[in-house]
Coordinates of C-alpha atoms and ligand atoms in Angstrom, one line a residue:
M1 CA 6.4 44.8 19.6
H2 CA 5.8 46.4 23.0
V3 CA 4.4 49.3 23.4
R4 CA 5.8 51.4 26.8
R5 CA 4.7 54.2 28.4
K6 CA 7.7 56.7 29.6
L7 CA 8.3 56.9 32.9
V8 CA 10.0 59.9 34.1
A9 CA 11.0 59.7 37.8
G10 CA 13.1 62.4 39.9
N11 CA 15.9 61.0 42.9
W12 CA 16.4 63.7 44.9
K13 CA 19.2 62.1 46.7
M14 CA 19.7 63.7 49.9
N15 CA 18.0 66.9 48.7
G16 CA 14.8 68.3 49.9
S17 CA 12.7 70.1 52.7
I18 CA 9.4 70.9 53.8
A19 CA 9.5 74.1 51.9
A20 CA 10.7 72.2 48.9
L21 CA 7.3 70.8 48.4
Q22 CA 6.3 73.7 46.8
E23 CA 8.6 72.7 43.9
L24 CA 6.5 68.9 44.0
S25 CA 3.3 70.6 44.0
A26 CA 4.2 72.5 40.7
I27 CA 6.0 68.7 39.0
A28 CA 2.3 67.5 40.1
A29 CA 0.4 70.0 38.2
A30 CA 2.4 69.4 35.3
A31 CA 2.1 65.7 35.8
R32 CA -1.5 65.6 35.6
A33 CA -1.2 67.6 32.0
A34 CA 1.4 64.9 30.8
S35 CA -0.9 62.9 29.2
G36 CA 0.4 59.3 28.1
V37 CA 3.8 59.5 30.5
D38 CA 4.1 58.4 34.1
V39 CA 6.1 60.6 36.6
A40 CA 7.6 60.2 40.0
I41 CA 9.5 62.0 42.7
C42 CA 11.9 59.9 44.9
P43 CA 12.5 62.2 48.0
P44 CA 14.3 61.4 51.0
F45 CA 12.4 59.0 53.3
T46 CA 11.1 61.8 55.5
L47 CA 9.4 63.5 53.1
I48 CA 7.5 61.1 51.6
A49 CA 4.7 60.9 53.5
P50 CA 4.1 64.9 52.9
A51 CA 5.0 64.4 49.6
A52 CA 2.0 61.7 49.1
A53 CA -0.3 64.1 50.4
R54 CA 0.4 66.4 48.0
S55 CA 1.5 64.9 45.0
G56 CA -2.3 64.8 43.5
G57 CA -1.8 61.5 42.3
M58 CA 1.7 61.5 40.8
A59 CA 3.7 58.7 42.4
I60 CA 6.2 59.2 45.0
G61 CA 8.7 56.9 45.5
A62 CA 12.0 55.9 48.0
Q63 CA 15.7 55.7 47.2
D64 CA 16.0 52.8 49.1
C65 CA 14.4 49.7 51.0
H66 CA 15.9 47.3 53.1
W67 CA 15.1 43.5 52.5
A68 CA 13.4 42.4 55.4
A69 CA 9.7 43.1 56.0
S70 CA 10.6 44.1 60.0
G71 CA 12.8 43.4 62.8
A72 CA 16.2 44.6 64.6
H73 CA 17.8 46.5 61.9
T74 CA 18.4 49.9 63.4
G75 CA 18.0 52.8 61.0
N76 CA 16.6 51.0 58.0
V77 CA 13.2 51.1 56.7
S78 CA 10.8 48.4 55.2
A79 CA 8.8 48.2 52.0
A80 CA 5.9 48.0 53.7
M81 CA 6.6 51.3 55.5
L82 CA 7.5 52.7 52.6
K83 CA 3.8 51.9 51.6
E84 CA 1.9 52.9 54.1
A85 CA 3.9 56.2 54.0
G86 CA 2.6 56.4 50.6
A87 CA 5.4 55.4 48.3
R88 CA 4.2 53.6 45.1
L89 CA 7.8 52.9 43.9
A90 CA 11.3 52.1 45.2
I91 CA 14.7 52.6 43.8
V92 CA 17.1 50.2 44.7
G93 CA 20.8 49.5 43.8
H94 CA 21.6 53.1 43.0
S95 CA 25.2 53.4 42.0
E96 CA 25.8 55.8 44.9
R97 CA 24.6 53.2 47.2
R98 CA 26.8 50.6 45.8
A99 CA 30.2 52.7 46.1
D100 CA 29.1 54.4 49.5
E101 CA 27.0 51.7 51.4
G102 CA 29.0 48.9 49.9
E103 CA 25.8 47.3 48.3
G104 CA 26.4 44.4 45.6
D105 CA 24.2 42.4 43.7
D106 CA 22.5 40.0 46.0
L107 CA 21.4 42.5 48.6
I108 CA 20.2 44.5 45.6
R109 CA 17.9 41.4 44.4
R110 CA 16.6 40.7 48.0
K111 CA 15.9 44.5 48.3
A112 CA 13.8 44.6 44.9
E113 CA 12.4 41.3 45.5
A114 CA 11.0 42.9 48.9
V115 CA 9.5 45.8 46.9
L116 CA 7.8 43.9 44.5
A117 CA 6.5 41.2 47.0
T118 CA 5.0 44.8 48.6
G119 CA 3.3 45.3 45.6
L120 CA 5.3 48.5 44.8
Q121 CA 7.0 49.0 41.3
A122 CA 10.8 48.7 41.8
I123 CA 13.4 50.5 39.7
V124 CA 17.0 48.5 39.8
C125 CA 19.6 50.8 38.6
V126 CA 22.9 49.3 37.0
G127 CA 25.9 51.5 34.9
E128 CA 29.4 51.0 34.8
T129 CA 32.3 53.4 36.3
D130 CA 34.2 55.3 33.5
E131 CA 37.1 52.6 34.0
Q132 CA 35.2 49.7 33.1
R133 CA 34.0 51.7 29.6
R134 CA 37.2 52.6 28.8
S135 CA 38.1 49.0 29.3
G136 CA 35.9 47.8 26.7
R137 CA 33.7 46.0 29.8
A138 CA 30.8 48.3 30.1
I139 CA 28.0 45.8 28.8
E140 CA 29.7 42.8 30.5
V141 CA 29.6 44.8 33.7
V142 CA 26.2 46.0 33.1
T143 CA 25.0 42.4 31.9
A144 CA 26.6 40.8 35.4
Q145 CA 24.9 43.4 37.0
L146 CA 21.6 42.7 35.7
A147 CA 22.0 38.8 36.4
G148 CA 22.8 39.3 40.0
S149 CA 20.2 42.1 40.8
L150 CA 16.9 41.3 39.0
P151 CA 14.8 39.7 40.9
D152 CA 11.9 37.7 38.8
P153 CA 8.8 39.6 38.5
R154 CA 5.8 38.6 39.9
G155 CA 2.1 39.5 39.7
E156 CA 1.0 42.4 38.8
A157 CA 4.4 44.1 40.2
E158 CA 6.2 46.3 38.2
L159 CA 9.9 45.6 37.6
V160 CA 11.6 49.0 35.8
V161 CA 15.6 48.9 35.0
A162 CA 17.7 52.1 35.3
Y163 CA 20.9 52.3 33.1
E164 CA 23.1 55.2 34.8
P165 CA 26.3 55.2 33.8
V166 CA 28.8 56.3 37.0
W167 CA 30.7 58.8 35.0
A168 CA 27.5 60.3 33.6
I169 CA 25.8 61.1 37.2
G170 CA 25.9 64.7 38.1
T171 CA 29.2 65.4 35.8
G172 CA 27.2 67.1 32.8
N173 CA 28.8 64.3 30.7
V174 CA 25.7 62.4 29.0
A175 CA 26.1 59.1 27.1
T176 CA 26.0 59.6 23.6
P177 CA 22.6 58.1 22.0
A178 CA 25.1 55.9 20.3
D179 CA 26.7 54.0 23.4
I180 CA 22.8 54.5 25.0
A181 CA 21.2 52.3 22.1
E182 CA 23.9 49.8 22.5
M183 CA 23.4 49.5 26.1
H184 CA 19.5 49.5 25.9
A185 CA 19.4 46.9 23.4
A186 CA 21.8 44.7 25.8
I187 CA 19.7 45.3 28.6
R188 CA 16.6 44.7 26.2
A189 CA 18.2 41.2 24.9
H190 CA 19.0 40.1 28.6
L191 CA 15.4 40.9 29.9
L192 CA 13.8 39.0 26.7
G193 CA 16.5 36.4 27.2
R194 CA 15.5 35.7 31.0
F195 CA 11.8 36.9 31.5
G196 CA 10.7 35.8 27.5
D197 CA 8.2 38.2 25.9
A198 CA 7.2 39.7 29.4
G199 CA 11.0 41.1 29.3
G200 CA 9.3 43.0 26.3
R201 CA 7.4 45.1 28.7
I202 CA 9.9 45.9 31.1
R203 CA 10.5 49.4 31.0
I204 CA 14.4 50.7 30.8
L205 CA 15.1 54.2 31.9
Y206 CA 18.3 56.3 31.1
G207 CA 19.9 58.1 34.0
G208 CA 22.9 60.6 34.0
S209 CA 22.9 64.3 33.3
V210 CA 19.7 64.2 32.0
K211 CA 18.4 68.1 31.4
A212 CA 15.6 70.0 29.3
D213 CA 17.9 70.4 26.4
N214 CA 19.4 66.4 25.7
A215 CA 15.5 64.9 26.5
R216 CA 14.2 64.6 23.5
E217 CA 16.9 63.3 21.9
L218 CA 17.5 60.6 24.5
F219 CA 14.1 60.2 24.4
A220 CA 14.0 59.3 20.9
V221 CA 16.3 56.5 21.3
A222 CA 15.4 52.8 20.9
D223 CA 14.2 51.2 24.3
V224 CA 14.7 54.6 26.0
D225 CA 11.8 54.0 28.3
G226 CA 12.1 57.0 30.0
A227 CA 14.3 58.9 32.3
L228 CA 15.7 58.9 36.0
V229 CA 16.8 62.2 36.4
G230 CA 18.8 63.9 39.7
G231 CA 20.0 67.3 39.8
A232 CA 17.2 68.4 37.5
S233 CA 14.3 66.8 39.2
L234 CA 15.1 69.2 42.3
T235 CA 13.1 72.2 40.7
A236 CA 9.3 72.3 38.4
A237 CA 11.7 75.0 36.0
Q238 CA 14.4 72.2 35.0
F239 CA 12.2 68.8 35.2
V240 CA 8.9 69.9 34.1
P241 CA 10.7 70.6 30.3
I242 CA 12.1 67.0 30.6
V243 CA 8.5 65.5 31.5
E244 CA 7.1 67.6 28.3
A245 CA 9.8 66.3 25.9
A246 CA 8.8 62.3 27.1
T247 CA 5.3 64.0 26.3
G248 CA 6.0 64.6 22.7
A249 CA 8.4 61.7 22.6
Ligands
LIG1 P1 21.9 63.5 38.1 O1 20.4 63.6 36.7 O2 22.0 64.5 38.7 O3 23.2 63.1 36.6 O4 21.9 61.9 38.8 C1 21.6 61.2 38.3 C2 20.8 60.0 38.9 O5 22.2 59.5 39.9 C3 19.6 59.7 39.3 O6 19.7 58.7 40.0

C-alpha cells in the first residue's frame, strides 16, 4: 500500500490582486509549519511571479496552460513560461474551462502532457454534472474523462487527479463521504488498471465546497489525498484550517 502525502491546493480562479498577496504570505507561513502536507496556491497568471517571490518555498501553480511550447497562440501561456515565472504545477481541465471555453478531453490531455514534459506537476480535473449524477452516470462520465484526458506520466514529473463534481463547485453542496469514497475508489481502480503500481502513487484530490468545517471529514475518506479548494483558498483565515485538517489526517 502506498503512503501518499496529502496535497491541499488553492485555486484562486479569476480573483486576487497584488494586495491579496498578503493572504498568500500568511498562507505560506502556515504551509511551512504544516508538516507532512504539500500546499499550493494557483493564482491568476499575472500573479504567479510576484506570488512565487513571496511564497517562501510553498508551491505556486497556474490554472491552465497551452499545449504548445511557443508560437502563434494569441492570449495563451505555455508551460515553459509558467515555469520561468515560478510555477511548479498547473491545473488543466477544470470544469469551468470545460464548460466556459469548450475544452474537451483530447485538448486537456495535450495540455497535461505539455505540463509534465516541462517538469511541472499537472492537476487534471474531472467531474460529473448534476444531471449526469441524477441519471446514474457519474462513474461512467468520470471514467471516460480519465481515459481521454490523462497523459501517461513520465520521469519524475507528477500527475495528480482532482475529482470535482460540477454541482458541488461554489454551491456549498459538498458531496457525501459515501459518494466521494465510491468515486475515488473508481478513479483509483482506473489509475491502477492504466498505470499499474505507479497508479497507486497518483494523488486524488476532492474539490467542491471544501471548507474548514468539512475538511476533516473529507480527508478521512479512503483515497482522498487532499483537496482542491476554490472560494475558501482566498483568505488565510479560511484556508489555513483546511491545511491544518490535512496535517492531522
Ligand atoms: P469551491 O471550493 O469554491 O467550491 O471551488 C472548487 C473548485 O472549483 C476548485 O478548483
